[in-house]
XYZ file of C-alpha atoms in Angstrom:
458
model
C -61.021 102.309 -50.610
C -58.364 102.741 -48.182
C -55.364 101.898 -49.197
C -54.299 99.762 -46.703
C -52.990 96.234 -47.393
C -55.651 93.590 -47.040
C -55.160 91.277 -44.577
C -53.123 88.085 -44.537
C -54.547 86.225 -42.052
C -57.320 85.625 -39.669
C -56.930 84.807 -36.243
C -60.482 83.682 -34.580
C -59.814 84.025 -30.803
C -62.890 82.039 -29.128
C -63.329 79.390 -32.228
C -64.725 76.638 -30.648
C -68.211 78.944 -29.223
C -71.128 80.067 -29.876
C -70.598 82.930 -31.786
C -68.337 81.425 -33.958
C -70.258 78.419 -34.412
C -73.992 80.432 -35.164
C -71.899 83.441 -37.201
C -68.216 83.011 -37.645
C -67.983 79.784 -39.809
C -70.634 80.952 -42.127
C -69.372 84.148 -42.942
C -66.040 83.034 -43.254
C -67.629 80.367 -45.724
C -69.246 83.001 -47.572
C -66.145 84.925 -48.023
C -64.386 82.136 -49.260
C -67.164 81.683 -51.785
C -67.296 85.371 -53.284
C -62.734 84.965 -53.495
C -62.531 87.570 -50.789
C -60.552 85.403 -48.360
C -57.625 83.091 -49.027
C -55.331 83.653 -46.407
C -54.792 81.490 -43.293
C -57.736 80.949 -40.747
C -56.139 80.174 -37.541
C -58.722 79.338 -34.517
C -57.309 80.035 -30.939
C -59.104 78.366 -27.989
C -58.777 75.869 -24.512
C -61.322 72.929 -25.984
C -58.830 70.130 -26.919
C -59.051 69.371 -30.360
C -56.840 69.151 -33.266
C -57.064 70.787 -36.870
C -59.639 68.094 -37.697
C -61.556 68.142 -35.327
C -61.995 71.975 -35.980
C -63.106 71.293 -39.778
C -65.612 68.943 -38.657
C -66.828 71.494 -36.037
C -67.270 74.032 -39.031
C -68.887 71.432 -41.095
C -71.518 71.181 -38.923
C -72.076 74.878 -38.089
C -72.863 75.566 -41.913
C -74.513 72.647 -42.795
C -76.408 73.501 -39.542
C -77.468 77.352 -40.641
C -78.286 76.102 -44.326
C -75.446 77.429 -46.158
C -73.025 74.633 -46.960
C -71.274 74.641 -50.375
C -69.131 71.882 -50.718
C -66.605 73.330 -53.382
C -66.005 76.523 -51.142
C -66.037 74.620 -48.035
C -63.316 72.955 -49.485
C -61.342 75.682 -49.522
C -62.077 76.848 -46.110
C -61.097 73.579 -44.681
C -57.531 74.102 -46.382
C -56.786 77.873 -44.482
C -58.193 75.972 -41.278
C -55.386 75.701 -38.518
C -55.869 75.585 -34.741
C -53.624 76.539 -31.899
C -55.353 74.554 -28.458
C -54.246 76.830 -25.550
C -55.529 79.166 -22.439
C -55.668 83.002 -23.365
C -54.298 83.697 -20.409
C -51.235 82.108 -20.858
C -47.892 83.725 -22.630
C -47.205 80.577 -24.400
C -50.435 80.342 -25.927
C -49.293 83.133 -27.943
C -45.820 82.373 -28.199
C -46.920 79.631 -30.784
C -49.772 81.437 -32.273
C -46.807 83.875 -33.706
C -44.768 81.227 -34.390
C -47.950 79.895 -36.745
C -48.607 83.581 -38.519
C -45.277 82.607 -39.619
C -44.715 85.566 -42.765
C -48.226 87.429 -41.770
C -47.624 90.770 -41.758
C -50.846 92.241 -41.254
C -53.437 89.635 -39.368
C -57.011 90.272 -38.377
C -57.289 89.480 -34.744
C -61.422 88.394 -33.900
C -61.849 88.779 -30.178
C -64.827 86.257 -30.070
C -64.657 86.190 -26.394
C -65.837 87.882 -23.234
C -65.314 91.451 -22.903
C -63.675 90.624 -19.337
C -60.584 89.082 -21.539
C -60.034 91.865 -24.117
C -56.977 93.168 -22.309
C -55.563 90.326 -21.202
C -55.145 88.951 -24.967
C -54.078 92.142 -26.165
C -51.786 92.311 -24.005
C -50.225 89.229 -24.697
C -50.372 90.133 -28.159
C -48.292 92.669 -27.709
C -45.701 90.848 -25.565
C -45.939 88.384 -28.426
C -45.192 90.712 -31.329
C -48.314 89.864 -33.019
C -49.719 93.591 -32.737
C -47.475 95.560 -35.607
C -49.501 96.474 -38.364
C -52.579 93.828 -37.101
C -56.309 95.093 -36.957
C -58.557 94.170 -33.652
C -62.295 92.886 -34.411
C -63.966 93.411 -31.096
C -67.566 92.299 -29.858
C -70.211 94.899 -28.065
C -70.383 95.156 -25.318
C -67.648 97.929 -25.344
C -67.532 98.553 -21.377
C -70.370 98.062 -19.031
C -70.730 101.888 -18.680
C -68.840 105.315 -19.366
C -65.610 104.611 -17.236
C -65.475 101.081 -18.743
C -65.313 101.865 -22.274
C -62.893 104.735 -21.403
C -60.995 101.822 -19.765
C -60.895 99.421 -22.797
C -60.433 102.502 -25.173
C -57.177 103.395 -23.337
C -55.958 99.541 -23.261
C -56.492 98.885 -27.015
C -54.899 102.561 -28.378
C -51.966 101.884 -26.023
C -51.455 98.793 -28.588
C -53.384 99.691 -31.673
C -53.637 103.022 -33.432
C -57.781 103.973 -33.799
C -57.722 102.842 -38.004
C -56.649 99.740 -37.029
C -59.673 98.936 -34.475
C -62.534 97.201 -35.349
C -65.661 97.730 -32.569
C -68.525 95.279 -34.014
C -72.200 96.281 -33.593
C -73.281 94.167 -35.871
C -76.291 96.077 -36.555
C -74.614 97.785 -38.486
C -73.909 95.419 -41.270
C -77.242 94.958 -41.621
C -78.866 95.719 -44.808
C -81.985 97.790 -43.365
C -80.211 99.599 -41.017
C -77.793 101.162 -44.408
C -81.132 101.371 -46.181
C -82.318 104.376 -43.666
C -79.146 106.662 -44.247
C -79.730 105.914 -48.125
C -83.082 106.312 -48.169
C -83.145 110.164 -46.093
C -80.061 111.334 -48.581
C -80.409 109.912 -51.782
C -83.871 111.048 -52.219
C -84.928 114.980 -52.601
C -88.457 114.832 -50.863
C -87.331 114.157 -47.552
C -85.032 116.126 -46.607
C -87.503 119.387 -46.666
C -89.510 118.099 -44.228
C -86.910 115.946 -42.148
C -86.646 118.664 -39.067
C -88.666 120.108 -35.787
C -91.519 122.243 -38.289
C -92.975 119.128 -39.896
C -92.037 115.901 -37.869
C -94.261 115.623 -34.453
C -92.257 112.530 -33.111
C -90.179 109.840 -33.788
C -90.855 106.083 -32.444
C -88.417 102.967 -32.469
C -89.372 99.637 -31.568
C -87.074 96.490 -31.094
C -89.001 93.687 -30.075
C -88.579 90.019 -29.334
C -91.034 87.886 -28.664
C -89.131 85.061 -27.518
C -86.839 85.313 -23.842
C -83.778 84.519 -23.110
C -83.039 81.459 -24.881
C -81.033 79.318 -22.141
C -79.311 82.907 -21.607
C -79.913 83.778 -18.508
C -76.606 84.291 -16.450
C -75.640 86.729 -19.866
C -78.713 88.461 -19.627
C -78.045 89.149 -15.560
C -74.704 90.648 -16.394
C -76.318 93.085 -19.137
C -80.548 93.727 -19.383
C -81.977 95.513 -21.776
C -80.227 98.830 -21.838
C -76.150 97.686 -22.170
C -77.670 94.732 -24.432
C -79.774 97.029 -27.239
C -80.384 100.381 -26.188
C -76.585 101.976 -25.628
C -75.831 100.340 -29.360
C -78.553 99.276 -31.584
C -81.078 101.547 -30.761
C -78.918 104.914 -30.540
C -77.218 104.092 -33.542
C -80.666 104.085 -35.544
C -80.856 107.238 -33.848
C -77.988 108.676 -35.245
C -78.753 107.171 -38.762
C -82.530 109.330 -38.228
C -81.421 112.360 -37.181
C -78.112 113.323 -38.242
C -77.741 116.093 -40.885
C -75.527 115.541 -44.608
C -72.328 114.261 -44.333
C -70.029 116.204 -46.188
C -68.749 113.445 -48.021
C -68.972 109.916 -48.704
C -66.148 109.057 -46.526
C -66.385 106.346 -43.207
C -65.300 109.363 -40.848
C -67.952 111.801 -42.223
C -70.744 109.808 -41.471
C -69.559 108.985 -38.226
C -68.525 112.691 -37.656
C -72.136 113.611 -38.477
C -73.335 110.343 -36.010
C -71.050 111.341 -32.831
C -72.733 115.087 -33.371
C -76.163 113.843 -33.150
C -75.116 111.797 -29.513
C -73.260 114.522 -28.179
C -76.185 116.726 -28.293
C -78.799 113.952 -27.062
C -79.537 114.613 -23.781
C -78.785 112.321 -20.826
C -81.502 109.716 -19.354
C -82.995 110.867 -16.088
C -85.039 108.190 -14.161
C -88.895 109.883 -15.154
C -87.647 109.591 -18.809
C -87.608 105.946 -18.729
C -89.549 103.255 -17.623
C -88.507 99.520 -17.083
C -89.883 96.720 -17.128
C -88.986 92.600 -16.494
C -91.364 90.183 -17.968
C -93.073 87.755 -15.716
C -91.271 84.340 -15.021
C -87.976 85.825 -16.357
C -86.955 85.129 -12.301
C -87.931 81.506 -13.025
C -85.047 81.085 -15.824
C -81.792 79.200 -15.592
C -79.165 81.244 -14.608
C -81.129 84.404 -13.091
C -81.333 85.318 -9.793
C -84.577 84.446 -8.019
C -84.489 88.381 -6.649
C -83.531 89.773 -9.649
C -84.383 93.487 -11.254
C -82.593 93.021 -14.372
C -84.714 94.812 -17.092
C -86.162 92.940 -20.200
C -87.929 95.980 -21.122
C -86.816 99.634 -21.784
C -88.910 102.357 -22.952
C -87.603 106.001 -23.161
C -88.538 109.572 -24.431
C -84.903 111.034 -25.512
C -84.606 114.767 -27.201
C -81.630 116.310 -29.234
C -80.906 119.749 -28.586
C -79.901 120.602 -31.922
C -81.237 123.233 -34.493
C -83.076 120.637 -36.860
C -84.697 118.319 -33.662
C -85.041 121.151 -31.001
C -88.602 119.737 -28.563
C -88.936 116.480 -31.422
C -89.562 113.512 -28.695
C -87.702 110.465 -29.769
C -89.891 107.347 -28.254
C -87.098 104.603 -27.741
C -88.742 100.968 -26.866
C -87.002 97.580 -26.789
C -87.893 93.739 -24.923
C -88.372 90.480 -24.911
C -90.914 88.203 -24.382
C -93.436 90.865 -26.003
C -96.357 90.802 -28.681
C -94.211 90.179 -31.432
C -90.629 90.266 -33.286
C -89.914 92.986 -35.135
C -87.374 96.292 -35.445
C -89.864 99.346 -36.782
C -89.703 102.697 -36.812
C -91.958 105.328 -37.245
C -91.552 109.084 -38.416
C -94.806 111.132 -37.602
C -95.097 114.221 -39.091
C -97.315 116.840 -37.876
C -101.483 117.187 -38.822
C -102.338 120.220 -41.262
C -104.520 122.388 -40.462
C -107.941 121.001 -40.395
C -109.577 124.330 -41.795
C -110.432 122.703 -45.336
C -112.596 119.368 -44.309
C -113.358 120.618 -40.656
C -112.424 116.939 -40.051
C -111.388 116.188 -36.664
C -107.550 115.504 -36.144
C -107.525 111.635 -36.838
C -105.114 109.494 -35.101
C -103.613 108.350 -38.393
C -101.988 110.835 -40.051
C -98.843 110.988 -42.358
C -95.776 108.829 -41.183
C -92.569 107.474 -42.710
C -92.169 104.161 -41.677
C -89.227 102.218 -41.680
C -89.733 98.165 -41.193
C -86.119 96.439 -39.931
C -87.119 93.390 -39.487
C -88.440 90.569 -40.263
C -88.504 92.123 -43.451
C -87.275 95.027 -45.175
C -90.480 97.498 -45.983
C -89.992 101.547 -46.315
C -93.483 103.217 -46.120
C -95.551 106.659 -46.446
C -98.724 107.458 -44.893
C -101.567 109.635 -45.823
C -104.440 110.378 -45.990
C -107.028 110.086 -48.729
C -110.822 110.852 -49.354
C -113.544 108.014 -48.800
C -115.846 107.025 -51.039
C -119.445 108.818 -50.983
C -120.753 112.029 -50.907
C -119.184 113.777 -47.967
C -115.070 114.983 -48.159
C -114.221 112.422 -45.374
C -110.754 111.046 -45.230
C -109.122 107.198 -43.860
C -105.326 106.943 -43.698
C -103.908 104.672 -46.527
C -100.030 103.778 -46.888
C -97.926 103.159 -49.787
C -95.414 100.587 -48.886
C -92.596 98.992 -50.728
C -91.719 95.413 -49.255
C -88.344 93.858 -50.389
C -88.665 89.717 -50.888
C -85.740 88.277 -49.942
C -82.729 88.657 -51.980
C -81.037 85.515 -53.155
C -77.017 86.157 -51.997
C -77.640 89.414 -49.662
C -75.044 89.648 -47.722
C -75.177 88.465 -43.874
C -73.921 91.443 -41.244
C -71.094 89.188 -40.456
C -70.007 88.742 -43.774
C -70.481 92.679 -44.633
C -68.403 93.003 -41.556
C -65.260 90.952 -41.697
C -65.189 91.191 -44.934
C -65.033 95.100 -44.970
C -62.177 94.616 -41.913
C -59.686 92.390 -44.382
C -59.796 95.091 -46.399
C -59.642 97.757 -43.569
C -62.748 99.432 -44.103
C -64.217 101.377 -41.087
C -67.210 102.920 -42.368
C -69.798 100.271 -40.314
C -67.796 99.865 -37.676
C -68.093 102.248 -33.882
C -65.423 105.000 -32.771
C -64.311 105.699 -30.326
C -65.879 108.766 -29.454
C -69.135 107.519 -30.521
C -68.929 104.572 -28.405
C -68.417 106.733 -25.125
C -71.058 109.857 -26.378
C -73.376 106.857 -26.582
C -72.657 105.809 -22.929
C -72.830 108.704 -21.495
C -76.403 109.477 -22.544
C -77.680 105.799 -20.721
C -75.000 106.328 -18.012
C -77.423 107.759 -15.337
C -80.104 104.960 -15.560
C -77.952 101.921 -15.560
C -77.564 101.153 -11.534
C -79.864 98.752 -10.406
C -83.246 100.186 -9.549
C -86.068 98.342 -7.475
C -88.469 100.449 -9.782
C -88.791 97.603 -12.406
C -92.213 96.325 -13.307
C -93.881 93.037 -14.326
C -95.525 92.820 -17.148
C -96.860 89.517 -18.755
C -95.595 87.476 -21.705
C -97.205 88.277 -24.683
C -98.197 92.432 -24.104
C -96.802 95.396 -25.108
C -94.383 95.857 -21.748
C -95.587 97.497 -18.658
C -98.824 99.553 -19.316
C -96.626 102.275 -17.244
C -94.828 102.881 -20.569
C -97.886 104.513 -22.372
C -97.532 107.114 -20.330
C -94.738 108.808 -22.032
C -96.382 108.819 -24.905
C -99.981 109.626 -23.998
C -99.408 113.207 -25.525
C -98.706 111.691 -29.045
C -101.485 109.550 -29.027
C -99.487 106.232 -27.850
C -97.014 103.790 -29.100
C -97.479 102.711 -32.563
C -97.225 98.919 -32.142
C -95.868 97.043 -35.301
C -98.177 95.354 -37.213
């Protein structure tokens, strides 16, 4: 625990979008379920609509995601208030304050462009509603290093770093804890978890679906600022960072913002990217556009435990499949014993994100017959879905009414992590097509021709 006061009210900057309306609601409906919210809710946004209108807006954002309860719904509708006004006007916030009324310590949800993070804070500040509040912010944090040093300067000149909130929502997810259980709370690993056993490391986010009707987003971002710079380094971090020295928030993310400081940074034959074929043909892209929908990279860590360990970093859309995998391979034995040929499979730790939760081992065990002949095998553990697991949203504001930081970025992390995809992100005319349905451009196999190629997930 920390020991700071829970807060006494939410303020949902944004309400009436789509973030609140696919995530917001039903979190904040779960919350209300488990007793860990009964303070005022108080929505902030231009759409003209009045208190009612707003319950009947959440109604149908549960009852759309299939988790209406009409007892605790209920009691959401009762901390529901709304305050209909432009962020970019003072008086907007003149009677938001006057509506915290006695709130001493609010939880301010910036569900909202990045562009319009200083403005409101600003006017937070003017408004007196910053003393003692906590800021929940959405990625993206900046659109590159100087960015985020921007924002980080604008929200420490009004909020002191324990009281900011920087969402990846990642990592609320249940998986994604899993792996930094998983390495530490079991003895085997951790022997073998450095540069003399493990031969690579692969991690693959894939969609298989495009952008959804989100096309003028996906111009402003691609692939790298949307999944790479967050997602993908922080499973990095949770892979190869050593022990933390205690179970504290700040000595996990001490041990996390040692791993990125010593990750070198992206240079152009490093990485390949890629656009999938008709993503020009979308609403809201540019028919001359070289966004990225695909990114794969070969990162290293110049550290003690990872020194010349490849990390294989892949992520798109519109490819073979949707899933979040990674895959630990550790290095062959020596083939002295069998005189069998190095196979291709050989031991792995694999780590399945999504869709579903699955830790597994490979190795290697004899075939039937006469002859001491080997075929890979894998013991796997696949978790069925648990009734009343906690959504990352949930985890998230949940843990921020009560101040907890420990799954939330810092600063220093934030900007170690831009810096490392800070030299590939201008706009390069060396983007290739690939179709709808592959594996990305066939251009990515390259980097990992010397480990035998990608390891696709099943």
């Amino acid at each position: 625990m920390t020991g700071q006061a829970p807060a006494d009210a939410v303020v949902v900057y944004g309400i009436t979008g789509d973030l609140a309306y696919k995530k917001l609601f039903p979190a904040l409906l779960a919350l209300v379920r488990r007793g860990k919210l009964n303070a005022p809710v108080i929505g902030v946004a231009k759409s003209p609509m009045n208190r009612e209108q707003l319950i009947e807006r959440a109604r149908e954002s549960v009852t759309a995601q299939g988790t209406m309860d009409e007892p605790a719904f209920g009691r959401l509708a009762s901390l529901l208030q709304y305050v209909q006004g432009d962020h970019r006007e003072a008086e907007t916030f003149t009677r938001l304050h006057a509506m915290l009324g006695a709130a001493r310590c609010p939880l301010h949800i910036l569900a909202i462009p990045p562009s319009m993070f200083p403005t409101v804070i600003e006017h937070l500040s003017r408004s007196g509603s910053t003393t003692d509040a906590r800021v929940f912010i959405e990625k993206p944090f900046g659109r590159d290093l100087a960015s985020a040093r921007a924002l980080n300067a604008t929200l420490l000149r009004r909020f002191p770093e324990t009281s900011i909130f920087r969402v990846d929502h990642y990592l609320g997810k249940e998986a994604i804890q899993n792996i930094v259980y998983f390495r530490f709370a079991n003895a085997f690993l951790e022997p073998i978890w450095n540069r003399h056993f493990i031969e690579n490391v692969q991690i693959t986010m894939a969609e298989s679906f495009g952008l959804e009707g989100r096309g003028r987003f996906y111009e402003e971002v691609g692939v790298i600022r949307d999944v790479v710079q967050n997602h993908l380094l922080q499973i990095v971090t949770y892979l190869a960072m050593d022990p933390p020295a205690a179970a504290s928030p700040d000595s996990i993310r001490d041990e996390q913002a040692r791993v990125l400081r010593t990750v070198r940074p992206l240079t152009p034959d490093g990485i390949v990217l890629g656009q999938f074929e008709g993503y020009r043909d979308e609403t809201g892209v540019s028919p001359t556009s070289t966004v990225p929908t695909f990114a794969a990279m070969r990162l290293f860590i110049d550290s003690w435990r990872w020194d010349g360990v490849p990390f294989f970093v892949r992520a798109g859309k519109a490819l073979a499949s949707s899933a979040v995998e990674v895959m630990v391979e550790l290095r062959h034995p020596p083939n002295v014993a069998f005189g069998e040929r190095h196979p291709c499979d050989g031991n792995h730790v694999r780590f399945r994100v999504s869709p579903t939760l699955e830790i597994a081992i490979g190795a290697r065990a004899k075939q039937p017959g006469d002859e001491m002949v080997g075929r890979p095998m894998e013991l796997s553990v696949v978790e069925a879905p648990a009734v009343g697991r906690m959504d990352a949203y949930e985890r998230l504001i949940g843990d921020a009414l009560d101040g907890e930081q420990a799954l939330f970025a810092r600063q220093d992390l934030v900007e170690a992590a831009w810096a490392i995809v800070d030299p590939v992100l201008a706009p390069s005319a060396n983007v290739r097509a690939y179709p709808r349905g592959s594996w990305g451009p066939a251009e990515a196999d390259a980097l990992v021709h010397a480990v035998g190629g990608w390891r696709n997930p099943a």
